[in-house]
Coordinates of C-alpha atoms (C1' of nucleotides) in Angstrom, one line a residue:
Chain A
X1 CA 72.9 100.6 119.0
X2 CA 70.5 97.3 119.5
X3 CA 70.1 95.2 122.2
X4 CA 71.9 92.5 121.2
X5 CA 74.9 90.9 123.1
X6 CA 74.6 87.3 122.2
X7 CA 73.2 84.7 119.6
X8 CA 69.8 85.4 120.1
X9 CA 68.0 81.7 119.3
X10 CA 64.5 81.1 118.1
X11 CA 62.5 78.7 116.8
X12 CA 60.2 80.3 114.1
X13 CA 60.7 82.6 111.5
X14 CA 63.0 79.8 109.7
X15 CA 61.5 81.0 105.8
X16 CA 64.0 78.7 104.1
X17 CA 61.5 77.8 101.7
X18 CA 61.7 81.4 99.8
X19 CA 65.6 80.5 100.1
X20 CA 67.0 80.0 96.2
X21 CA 69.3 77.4 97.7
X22 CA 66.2 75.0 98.7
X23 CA 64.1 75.5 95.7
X24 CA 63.1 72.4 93.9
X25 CA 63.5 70.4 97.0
X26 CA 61.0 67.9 97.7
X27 CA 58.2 69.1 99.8
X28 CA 58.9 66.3 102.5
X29 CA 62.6 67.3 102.4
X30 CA 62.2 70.8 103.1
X31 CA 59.9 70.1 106.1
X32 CA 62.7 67.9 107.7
X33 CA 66.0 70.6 107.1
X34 CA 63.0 73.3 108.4
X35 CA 62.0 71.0 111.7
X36 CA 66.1 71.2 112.8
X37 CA 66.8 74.9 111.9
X38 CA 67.0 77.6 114.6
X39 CA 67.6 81.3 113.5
X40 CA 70.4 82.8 115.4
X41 CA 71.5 86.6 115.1
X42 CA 74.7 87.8 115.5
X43 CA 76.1 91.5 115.6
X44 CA 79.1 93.1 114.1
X45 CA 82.2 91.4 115.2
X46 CA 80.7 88.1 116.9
X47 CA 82.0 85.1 116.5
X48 CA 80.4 82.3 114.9
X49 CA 82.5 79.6 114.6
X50 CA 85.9 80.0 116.6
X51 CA 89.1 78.5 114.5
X52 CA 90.4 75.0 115.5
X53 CA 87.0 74.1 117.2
X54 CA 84.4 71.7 116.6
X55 CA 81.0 73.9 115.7
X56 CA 77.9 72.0 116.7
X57 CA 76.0 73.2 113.9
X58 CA 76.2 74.0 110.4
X59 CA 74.9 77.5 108.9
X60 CA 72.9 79.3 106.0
X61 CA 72.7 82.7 105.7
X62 CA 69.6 84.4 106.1
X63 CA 70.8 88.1 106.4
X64 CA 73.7 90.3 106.6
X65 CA 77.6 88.8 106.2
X66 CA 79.6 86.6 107.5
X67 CA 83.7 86.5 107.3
X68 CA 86.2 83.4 107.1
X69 CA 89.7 84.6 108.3
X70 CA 92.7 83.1 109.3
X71 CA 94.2 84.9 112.4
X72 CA 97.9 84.1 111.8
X73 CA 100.7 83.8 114.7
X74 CA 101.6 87.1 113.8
X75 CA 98.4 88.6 114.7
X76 CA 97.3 89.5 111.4
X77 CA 94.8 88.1 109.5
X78 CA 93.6 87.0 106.2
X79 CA 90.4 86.9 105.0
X80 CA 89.6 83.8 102.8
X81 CA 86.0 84.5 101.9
X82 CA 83.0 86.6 102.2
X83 CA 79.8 84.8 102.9
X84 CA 76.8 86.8 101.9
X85 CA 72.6 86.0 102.0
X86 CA 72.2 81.7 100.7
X87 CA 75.7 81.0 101.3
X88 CA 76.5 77.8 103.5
X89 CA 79.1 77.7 105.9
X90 CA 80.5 74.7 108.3
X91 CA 81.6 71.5 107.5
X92 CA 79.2 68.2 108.0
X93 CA 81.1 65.6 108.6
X94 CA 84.2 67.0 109.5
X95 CA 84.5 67.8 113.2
X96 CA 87.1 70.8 113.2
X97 CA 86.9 74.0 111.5
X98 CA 90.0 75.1 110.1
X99 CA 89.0 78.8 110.1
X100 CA 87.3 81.7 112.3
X101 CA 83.8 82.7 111.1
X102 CA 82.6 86.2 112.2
X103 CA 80.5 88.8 111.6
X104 CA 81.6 91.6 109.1
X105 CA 77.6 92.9 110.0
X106 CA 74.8 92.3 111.9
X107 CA 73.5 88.8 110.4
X108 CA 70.5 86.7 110.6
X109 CA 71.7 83.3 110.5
X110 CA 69.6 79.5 109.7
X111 CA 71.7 77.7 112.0
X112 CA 71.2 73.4 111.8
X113 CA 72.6 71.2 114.4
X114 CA 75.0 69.5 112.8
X115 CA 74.3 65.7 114.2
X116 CA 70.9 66.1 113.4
X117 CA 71.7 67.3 109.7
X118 CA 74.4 64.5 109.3
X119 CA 71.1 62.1 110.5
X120 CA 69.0 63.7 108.2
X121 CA 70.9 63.7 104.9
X122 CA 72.1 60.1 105.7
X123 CA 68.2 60.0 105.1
X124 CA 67.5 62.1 102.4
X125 CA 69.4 62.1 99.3
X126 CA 67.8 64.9 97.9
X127 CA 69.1 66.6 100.6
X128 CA 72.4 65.0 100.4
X129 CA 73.1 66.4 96.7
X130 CA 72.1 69.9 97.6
X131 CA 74.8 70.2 100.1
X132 CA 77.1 68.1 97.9
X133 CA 76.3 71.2 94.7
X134 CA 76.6 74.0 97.5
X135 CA 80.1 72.6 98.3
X136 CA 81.1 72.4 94.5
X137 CA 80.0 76.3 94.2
X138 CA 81.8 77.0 97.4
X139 CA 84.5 75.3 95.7
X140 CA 84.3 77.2 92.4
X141 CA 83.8 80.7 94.3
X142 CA 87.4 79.5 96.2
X143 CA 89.2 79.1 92.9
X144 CA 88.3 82.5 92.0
X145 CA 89.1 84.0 94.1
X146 CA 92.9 81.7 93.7
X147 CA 92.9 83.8 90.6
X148 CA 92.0 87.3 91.9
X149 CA 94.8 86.9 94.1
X150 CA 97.0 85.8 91.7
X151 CA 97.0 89.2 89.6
X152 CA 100.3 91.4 90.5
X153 CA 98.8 94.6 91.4
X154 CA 96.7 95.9 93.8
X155 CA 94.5 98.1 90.9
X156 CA 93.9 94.6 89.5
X157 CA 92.7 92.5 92.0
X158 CA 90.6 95.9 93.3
X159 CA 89.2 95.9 89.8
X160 CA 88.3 92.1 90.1
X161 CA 87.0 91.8 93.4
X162 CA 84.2 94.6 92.1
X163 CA 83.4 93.0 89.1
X164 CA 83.2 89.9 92.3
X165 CA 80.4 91.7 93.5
X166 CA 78.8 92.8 90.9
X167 CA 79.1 89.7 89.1
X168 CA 78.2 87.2 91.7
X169 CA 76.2 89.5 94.5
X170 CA 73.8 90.5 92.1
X171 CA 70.6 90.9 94.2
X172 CA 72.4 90.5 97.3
X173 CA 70.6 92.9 99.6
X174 CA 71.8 96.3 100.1
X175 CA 75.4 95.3 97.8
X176 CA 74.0 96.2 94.5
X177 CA 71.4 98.6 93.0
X178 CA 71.2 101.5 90.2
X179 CA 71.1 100.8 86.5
X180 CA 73.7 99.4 83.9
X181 CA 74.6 102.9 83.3
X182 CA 75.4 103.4 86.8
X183 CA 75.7 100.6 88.6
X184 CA 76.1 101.6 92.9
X185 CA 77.7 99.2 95.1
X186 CA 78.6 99.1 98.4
X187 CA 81.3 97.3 99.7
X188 CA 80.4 96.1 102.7
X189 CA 83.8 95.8 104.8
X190 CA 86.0 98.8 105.9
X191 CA 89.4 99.4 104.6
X192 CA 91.2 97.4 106.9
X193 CA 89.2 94.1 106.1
X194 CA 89.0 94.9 102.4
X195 CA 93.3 95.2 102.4
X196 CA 93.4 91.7 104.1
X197 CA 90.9 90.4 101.5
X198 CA 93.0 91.7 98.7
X199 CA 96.3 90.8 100.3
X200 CA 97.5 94.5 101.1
X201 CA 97.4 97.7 103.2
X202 CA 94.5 100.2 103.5
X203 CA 97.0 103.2 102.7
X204 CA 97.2 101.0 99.2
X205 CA 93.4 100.2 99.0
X206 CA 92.9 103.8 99.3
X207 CA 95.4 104.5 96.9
X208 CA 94.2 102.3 94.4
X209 CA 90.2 103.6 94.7
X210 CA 91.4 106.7 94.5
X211 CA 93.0 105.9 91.3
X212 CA 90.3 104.3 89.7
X213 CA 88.2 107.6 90.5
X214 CA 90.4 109.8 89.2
X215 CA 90.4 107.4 85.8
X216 CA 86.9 108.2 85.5
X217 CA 86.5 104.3 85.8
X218 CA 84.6 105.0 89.5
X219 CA 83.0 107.6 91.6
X220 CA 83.3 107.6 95.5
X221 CA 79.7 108.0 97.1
X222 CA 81.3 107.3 100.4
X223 CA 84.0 105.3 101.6
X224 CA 82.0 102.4 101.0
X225 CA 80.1 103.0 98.6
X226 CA 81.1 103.4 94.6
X227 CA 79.3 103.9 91.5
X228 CA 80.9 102.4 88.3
X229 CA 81.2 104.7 85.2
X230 CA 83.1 102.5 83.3
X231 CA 82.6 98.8 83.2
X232 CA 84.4 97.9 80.3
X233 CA 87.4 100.1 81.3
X234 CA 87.1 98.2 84.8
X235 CA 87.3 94.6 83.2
X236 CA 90.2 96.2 81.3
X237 CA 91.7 97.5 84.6
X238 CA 90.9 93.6 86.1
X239 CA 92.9 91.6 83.1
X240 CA 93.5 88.5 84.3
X241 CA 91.3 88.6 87.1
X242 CA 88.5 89.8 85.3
X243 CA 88.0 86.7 83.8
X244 CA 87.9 83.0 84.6
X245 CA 84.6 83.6 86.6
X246 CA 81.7 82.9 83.9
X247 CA 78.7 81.5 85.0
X248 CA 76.4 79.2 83.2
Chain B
X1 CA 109.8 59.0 74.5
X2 CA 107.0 56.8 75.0
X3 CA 104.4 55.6 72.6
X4 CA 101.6 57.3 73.8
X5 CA 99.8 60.2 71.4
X6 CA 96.4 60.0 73.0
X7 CA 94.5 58.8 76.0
X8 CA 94.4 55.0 76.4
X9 CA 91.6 53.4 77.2
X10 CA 91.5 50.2 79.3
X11 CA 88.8 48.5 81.3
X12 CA 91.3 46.8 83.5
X13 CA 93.4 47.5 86.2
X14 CA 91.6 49.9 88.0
X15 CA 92.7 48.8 91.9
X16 CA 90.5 51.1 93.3
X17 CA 89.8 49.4 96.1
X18 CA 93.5 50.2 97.4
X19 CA 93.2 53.7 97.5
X20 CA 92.3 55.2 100.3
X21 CA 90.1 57.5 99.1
X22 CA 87.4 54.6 99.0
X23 CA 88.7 53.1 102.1
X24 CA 85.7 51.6 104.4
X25 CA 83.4 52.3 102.0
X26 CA 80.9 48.7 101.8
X27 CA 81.6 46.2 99.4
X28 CA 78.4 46.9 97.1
X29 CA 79.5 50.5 96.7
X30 CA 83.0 49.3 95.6
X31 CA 81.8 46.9 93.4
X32 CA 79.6 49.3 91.4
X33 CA 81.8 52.4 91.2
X34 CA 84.4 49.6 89.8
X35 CA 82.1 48.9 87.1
X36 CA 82.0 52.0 85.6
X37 CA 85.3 52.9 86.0
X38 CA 87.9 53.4 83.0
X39 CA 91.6 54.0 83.1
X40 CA 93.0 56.4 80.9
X41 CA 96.4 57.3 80.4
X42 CA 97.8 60.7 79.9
X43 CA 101.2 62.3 78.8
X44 CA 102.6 65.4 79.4
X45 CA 100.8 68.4 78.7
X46 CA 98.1 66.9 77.0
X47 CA 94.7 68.1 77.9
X48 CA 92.8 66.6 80.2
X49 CA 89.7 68.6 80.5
X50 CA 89.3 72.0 78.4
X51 CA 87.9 75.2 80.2
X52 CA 84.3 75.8 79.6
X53 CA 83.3 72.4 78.2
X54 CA 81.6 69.6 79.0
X55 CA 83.2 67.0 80.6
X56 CA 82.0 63.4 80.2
X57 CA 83.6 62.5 83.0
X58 CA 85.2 62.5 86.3
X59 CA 88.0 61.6 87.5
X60 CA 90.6 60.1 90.2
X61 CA 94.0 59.7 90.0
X62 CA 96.0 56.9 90.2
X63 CA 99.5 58.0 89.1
X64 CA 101.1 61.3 88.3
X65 CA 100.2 65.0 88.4
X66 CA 97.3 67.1 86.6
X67 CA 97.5 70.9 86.8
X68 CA 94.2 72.8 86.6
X69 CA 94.4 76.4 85.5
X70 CA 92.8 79.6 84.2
X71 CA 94.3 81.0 80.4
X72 CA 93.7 84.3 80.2
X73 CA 92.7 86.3 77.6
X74 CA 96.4 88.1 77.8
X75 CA 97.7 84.5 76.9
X76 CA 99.2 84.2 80.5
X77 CA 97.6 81.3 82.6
X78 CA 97.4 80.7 86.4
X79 CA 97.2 77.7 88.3
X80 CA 94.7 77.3 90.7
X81 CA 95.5 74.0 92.2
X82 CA 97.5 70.4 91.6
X83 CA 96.4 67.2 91.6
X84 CA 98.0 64.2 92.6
X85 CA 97.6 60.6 93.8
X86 CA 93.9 60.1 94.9
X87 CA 92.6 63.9 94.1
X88 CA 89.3 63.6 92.3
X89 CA 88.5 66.7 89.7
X90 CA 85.8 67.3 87.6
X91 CA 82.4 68.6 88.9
X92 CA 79.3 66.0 89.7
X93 CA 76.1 67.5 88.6
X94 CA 77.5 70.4 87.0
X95 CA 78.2 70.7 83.6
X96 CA 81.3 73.1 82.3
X97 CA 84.2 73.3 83.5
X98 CA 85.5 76.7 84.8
X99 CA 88.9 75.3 84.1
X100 CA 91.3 73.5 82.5
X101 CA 92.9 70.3 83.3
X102 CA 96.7 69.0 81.8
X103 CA 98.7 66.3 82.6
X104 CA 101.8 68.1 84.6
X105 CA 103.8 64.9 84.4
X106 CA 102.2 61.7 82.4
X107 CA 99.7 60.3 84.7
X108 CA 96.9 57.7 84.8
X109 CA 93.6 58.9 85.7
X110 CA 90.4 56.4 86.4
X111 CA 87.6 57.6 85.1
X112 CA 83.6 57.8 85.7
X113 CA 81.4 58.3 82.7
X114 CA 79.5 61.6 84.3
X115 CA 76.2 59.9 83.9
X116 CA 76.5 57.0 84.9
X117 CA 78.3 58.3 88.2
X118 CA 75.7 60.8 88.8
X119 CA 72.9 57.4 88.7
X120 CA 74.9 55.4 91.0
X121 CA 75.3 58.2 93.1
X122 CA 71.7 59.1 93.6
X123 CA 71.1 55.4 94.3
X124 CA 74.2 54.6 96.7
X125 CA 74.1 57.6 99.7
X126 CA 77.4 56.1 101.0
X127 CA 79.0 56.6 97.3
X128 CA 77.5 60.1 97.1
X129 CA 78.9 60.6 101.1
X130 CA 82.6 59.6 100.1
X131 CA 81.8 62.7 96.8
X132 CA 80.6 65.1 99.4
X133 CA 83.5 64.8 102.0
X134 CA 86.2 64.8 99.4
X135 CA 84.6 67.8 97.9
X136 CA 85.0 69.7 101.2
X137 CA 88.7 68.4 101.6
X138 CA 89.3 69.9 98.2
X139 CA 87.7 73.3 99.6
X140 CA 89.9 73.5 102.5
X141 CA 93.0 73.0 100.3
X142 CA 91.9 76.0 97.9
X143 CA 91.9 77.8 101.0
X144 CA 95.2 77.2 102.3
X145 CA 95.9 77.9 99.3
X146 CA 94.3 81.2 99.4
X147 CA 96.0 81.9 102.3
X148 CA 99.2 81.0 100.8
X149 CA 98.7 83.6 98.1
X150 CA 98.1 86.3 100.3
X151 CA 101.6 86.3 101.6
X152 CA 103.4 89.5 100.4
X153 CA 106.8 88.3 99.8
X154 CA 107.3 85.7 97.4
X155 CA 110.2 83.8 99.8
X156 CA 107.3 83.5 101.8
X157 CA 104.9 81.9 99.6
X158 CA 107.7 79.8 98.2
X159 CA 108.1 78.3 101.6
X160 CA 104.9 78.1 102.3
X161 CA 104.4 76.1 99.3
X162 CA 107.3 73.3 100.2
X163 CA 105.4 72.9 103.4
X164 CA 102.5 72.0 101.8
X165 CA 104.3 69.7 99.7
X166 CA 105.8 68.3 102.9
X167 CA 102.4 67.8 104.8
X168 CA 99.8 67.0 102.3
X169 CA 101.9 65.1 100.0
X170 CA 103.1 63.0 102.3
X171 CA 103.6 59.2 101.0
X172 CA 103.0 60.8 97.3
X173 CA 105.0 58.8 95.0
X174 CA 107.6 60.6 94.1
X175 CA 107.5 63.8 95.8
X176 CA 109.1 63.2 99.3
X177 CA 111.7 60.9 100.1
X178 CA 114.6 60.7 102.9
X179 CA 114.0 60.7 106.5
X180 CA 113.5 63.9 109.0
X181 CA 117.2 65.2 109.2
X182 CA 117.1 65.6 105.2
X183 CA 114.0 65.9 103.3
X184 CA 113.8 65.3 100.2
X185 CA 111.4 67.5 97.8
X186 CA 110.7 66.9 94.3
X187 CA 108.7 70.0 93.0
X188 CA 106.6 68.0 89.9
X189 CA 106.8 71.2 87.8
X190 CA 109.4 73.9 86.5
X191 CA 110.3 77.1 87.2
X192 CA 107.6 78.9 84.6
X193 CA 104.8 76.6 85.7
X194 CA 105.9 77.3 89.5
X195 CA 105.8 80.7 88.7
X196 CA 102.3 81.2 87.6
X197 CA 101.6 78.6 90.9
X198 CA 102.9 81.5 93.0
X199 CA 101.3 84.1 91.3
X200 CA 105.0 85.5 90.1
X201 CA 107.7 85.4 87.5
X202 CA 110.1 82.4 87.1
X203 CA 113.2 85.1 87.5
X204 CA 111.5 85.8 90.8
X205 CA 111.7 82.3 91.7
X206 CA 114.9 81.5 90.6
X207 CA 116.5 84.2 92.8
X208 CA 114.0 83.0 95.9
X209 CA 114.5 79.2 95.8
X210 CA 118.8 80.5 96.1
X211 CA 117.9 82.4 98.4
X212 CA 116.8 80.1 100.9
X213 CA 119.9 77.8 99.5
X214 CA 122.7 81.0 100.7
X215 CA 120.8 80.9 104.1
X216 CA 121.2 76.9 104.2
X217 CA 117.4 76.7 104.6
X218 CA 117.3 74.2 101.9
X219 CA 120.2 73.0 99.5
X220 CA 119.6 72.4 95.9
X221 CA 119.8 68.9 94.7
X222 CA 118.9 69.7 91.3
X223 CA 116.6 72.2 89.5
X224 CA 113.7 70.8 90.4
X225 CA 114.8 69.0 93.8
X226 CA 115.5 70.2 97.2
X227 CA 116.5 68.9 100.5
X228 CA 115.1 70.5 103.5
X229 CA 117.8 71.1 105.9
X230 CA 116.4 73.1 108.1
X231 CA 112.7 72.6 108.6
X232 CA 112.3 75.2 111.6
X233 CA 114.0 78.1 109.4
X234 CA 111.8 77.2 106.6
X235 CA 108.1 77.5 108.8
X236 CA 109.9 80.9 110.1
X237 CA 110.4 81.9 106.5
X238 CA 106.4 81.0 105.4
X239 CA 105.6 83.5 108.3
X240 CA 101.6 83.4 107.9
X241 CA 102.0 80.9 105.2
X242 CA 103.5 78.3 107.7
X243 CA 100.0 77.6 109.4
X244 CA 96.2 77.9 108.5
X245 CA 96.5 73.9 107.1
X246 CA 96.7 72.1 110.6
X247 CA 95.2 68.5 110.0
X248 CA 93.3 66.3 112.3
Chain C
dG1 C1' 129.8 65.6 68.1
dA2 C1' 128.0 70.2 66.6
dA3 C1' 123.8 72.9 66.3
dT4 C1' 119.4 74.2 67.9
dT5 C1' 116.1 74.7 71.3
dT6 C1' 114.5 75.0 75.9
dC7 C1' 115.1 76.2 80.6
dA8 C1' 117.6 78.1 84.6
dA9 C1' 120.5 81.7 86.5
dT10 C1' 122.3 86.4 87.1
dG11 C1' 122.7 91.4 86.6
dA12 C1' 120.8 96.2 85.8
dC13 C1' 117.0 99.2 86.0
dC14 C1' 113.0 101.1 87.8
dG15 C1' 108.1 101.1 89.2
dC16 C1' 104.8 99.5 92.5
dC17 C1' 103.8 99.1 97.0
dG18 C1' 105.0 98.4 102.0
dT19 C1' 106.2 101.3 105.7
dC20 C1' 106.2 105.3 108.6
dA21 C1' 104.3 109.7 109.6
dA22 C1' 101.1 113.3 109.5
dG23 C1' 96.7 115.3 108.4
dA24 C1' 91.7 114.9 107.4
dT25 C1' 87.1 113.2 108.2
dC26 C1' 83.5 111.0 110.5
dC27 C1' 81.6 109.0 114.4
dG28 C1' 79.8 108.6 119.2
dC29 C1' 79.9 110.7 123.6
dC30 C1' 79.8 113.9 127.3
Chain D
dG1 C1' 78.9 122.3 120.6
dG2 C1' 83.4 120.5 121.8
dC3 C1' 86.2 116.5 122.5
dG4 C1' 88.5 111.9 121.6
dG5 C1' 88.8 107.8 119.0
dA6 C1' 88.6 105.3 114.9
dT7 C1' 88.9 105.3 110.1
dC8 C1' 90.3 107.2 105.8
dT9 C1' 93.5 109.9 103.1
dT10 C1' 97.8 111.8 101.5
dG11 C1' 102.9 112.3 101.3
dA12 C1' 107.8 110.7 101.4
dC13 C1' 111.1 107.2 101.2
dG14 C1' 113.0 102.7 100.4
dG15 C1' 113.0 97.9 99.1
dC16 C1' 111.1 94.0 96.8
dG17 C1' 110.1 92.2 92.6
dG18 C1' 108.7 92.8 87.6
dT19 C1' 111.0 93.5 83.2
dC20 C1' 114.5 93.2 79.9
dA21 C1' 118.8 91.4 78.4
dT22 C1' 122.5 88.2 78.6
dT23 C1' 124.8 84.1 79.8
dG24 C1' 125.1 79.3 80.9
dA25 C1' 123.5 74.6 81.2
dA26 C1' 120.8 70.7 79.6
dA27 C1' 118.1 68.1 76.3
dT28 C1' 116.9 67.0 71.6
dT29 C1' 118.0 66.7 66.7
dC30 C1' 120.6 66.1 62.7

DNA sequence: GAATTTCAATGACCGCCGTCAAGATCCGCC
DNA sequence: GGCGGATCTTGACGGCGGTCATTGAAATTC
C-alpha cells in the first residue's frame, strides 16, 4: 500500500502558520511552537499514544484522524473521541495519558516535545491561553458528545453524530462536500468503530442507516459514504441530541 | 426553610487559600485571585448560569453541589456533569455558555468577575497554569464519563457511577463516610435527576439500585443512601464502566 | 391530624436492540 | 479469473428497559 511502517520524523514541512488554531498568534510566538515541532506520519492502525503511558510529546493534527479509545478488560473498546485536521491531543503537564490514541487513517501529525512546550508556554503567555481555549473546546466537544450518548436509541444518536460532522467538520478535508441540497459525507470509520462510537453493534448501525435511507432522510453512496436528503427531518430524527451543540 | 431567595453577595470569607485547588501556587498569585473573589450563595435549584448566556463570571466551589445540563427542546434535560467541592465551571475567554448551571443542593460558590480574571490571568502565567491544568482534569472526567455512558445495561452504568462517586469524591463533604468494610454513599440527587445522569428513566433506576440490594452488592440505607457491601461485586457489575478513570 | 403534593417502588405490556447465525459484497492475493 | 478473508447486511429470537398505571411513603400545608 505505502511504504510506511513507522513514525516517519522530519524536520520541515511544519506549515502551522496556515493552521486556524495559530492564527493571531504573535509572530515571535509562532516562530518558537514552529522551532520545537517535528511532523510525524502514522498509518492506519498505529499507535500514537499507548494508554497508561507517559507520551513525550504533545500533538496537532495536520492530516488524516486520529482515535481516543478505551480498551476495556473485556477486550472491547470504546471510542471517546474523534480527532480530525487542528484538533490537539496530549496532556502538557500531566505525565500519564489515560487513554490509547491511534490511527483511524493514515495521518500527518505536528508532534511538540512535550518538555520543551511546557518550557515554552511557561514563556509565552500567548501561547499559554491558546492551549488553555483549545482545552475548553476540547472540553465543550466532550460534553457533546455526553449528550449524544445520552439519547435512548440508536436512530438518534446516529442522527446526531451526522449532524456532528456536518456541524462541526465543516471543511474538514475529504468529510464534507456537495451543496445544502445535498450535502455528501463520509464517515470516516468502518462499522465496527462507528458502533463503539455510538455505544452499539454494527448489525444495529446498519440497521439504523438502513432505516434512515429507506425514510428518505439519507441515501447510501457506499458504506461510508451518505448524502443527506433531508436535514430537517434528520434534526427531527436527532431530538435531543440534535441540539445543545450551537456554536457562536 | 432558609431565608435565602437570591444569591448573596459577600466579600468575605472566601478561604481560598485552603483549597487545594490553589495549593502551591505563590503568595502574589493568592493574594490577587483573593481580591477579586466574591462569595455567593445559592439554594436549591436556583439558576446558576443560564444556557446560551453570558456569564459574568466564574466560578469555584466552596460548599455543595451544582448540576450542569442540556434542556432540550422536548422539555426533557440531560446532565452532563456535577460539580462539587473545588470544581471550577464557567468558561475563561469564552463567552456563552453551552449550558446551564443549578444548584443541586444549596451551595456556596466563590466567584471571579470574568474580566477581571481574564486580566489577572494574562498578567500571572502561574494563575493562568493552575486554569489550564484544572481545565484538562475536567476533560478527563467528561471522558470517564463518556465511557460510563457507553455501557449498555443500566446496572452497569449505575455501578459505574458509585465508583466514581467512591474515587473522585473522596473526602467530599458529605458524600462518603464509614470505613472500607461499609461505605457509605450519599447520592446528592434523586431518582429523576439520577435518571437523566444515566441517560434513563427513574423507574429504570429504581428497579436497578434494588437490584444490586437483592444481590447484597449494596444495601439501601435510605433513598438516596447506600452502603457498599461488597466493593469487588460492584467493579464486576460496572464491567467496562469499572476502569478507564485510574488516577496517578 | 387530615389533605395535598411530591417522590419512590412495583407490576404489566411491548418495542427496541443485543445476540447468534447465515448470506452478500468487496477487497487483496495468488 | 478464482479464492479467502474481512466487512457489511439481513433475518429470527429473546431479554432489557421504556412506557403507562397504580400503590405506597414522605414532606409540606392548612
Amino acid at each position: 500500500m505505502n511504504e510506511l511502517n513507522k513514525p516517519v520524523h522530519r524536520s520541515s514541512e511544519c506549515d502551522l502558520t496556515k493552521e486556524p488554531v495559530f492564527r493571531g498568534l504573535p509572530k515571535e510566538s509562532i516562530a518558537a511552537i514552529k522551532r520545537i515541532c517535528r511532523v510525524r506520519t502514522y498509518r492506519e492502525g498505529q499507535t500514537v499514544i499507548a494508554d497508561q503511558t507517559e507520551p513525550s510529546f504533545t500533538g496537532c493534527i495536520a492530516e488524516g484522524i486520529l482515535r481516543m479509545q478505551k480498551t476495556l478488560p473485556d477486550g472491547r473498546q470504546h471510542i471517546v473521541g474523534l480527532l480530525v485536521s487542528h484538533d490537539m491531543f496530549g496532556r502538557v503537564f500531566h505525565h500519564r495519558s489515560n487513554f490509547d490514541v491511534e490511527a483511524a487513517t493514515n495521518a500527518r501529525v505536528c508532534c511538540f516535545d512535550r518538555r520543551a512546550l511546557e518550557d515554552l508556554l511557561s514563556r509565552d503567555a500567548a501561547l499559554e491561553r491558546l492551549f488553555l481555549v483549545n482545552v475548553l473546546d476540547e472540553l465543550d466537544a466532550a460534553r457533546e458528545w455526553i449528550i449524544l450518548l445520552g439519547c435512548r436509541r440508536v436512530s438518534e444518536r446516529l442522527a446526531a453524530f451526522l449532524l456532528i460532522l456536518c456541524r462541526r467538520w465543516t471543511n474538514v478535508h475529504g468529510v464534507l462536500s456537495g451543496n445544502a441540497d445535498r450535502i455528501r459525507v463520509h464517515v470516516p470509520i468502518g462499522r465496527a468503530d462507528l458502533a463503539n462510537y455510538l455505544g452499539t453493534r454494527p448489525e444495529t448501525i446498519s440497521r439504523a442507516v438502513h432505516a434512515l435511507a429507506d425514510d428518505g432522510v439519507i441515501a447510501i453512496h457506499d458504506s461510508q459514504t451518505f448524502d443527506i436528503l433531508n436535514l430537517p427531518r434528520l434534526v427531527a430524527t436527532a431530538g435531543n441530541g440534535g441540539f445543545g451543540l450551537e456554536r457562536p
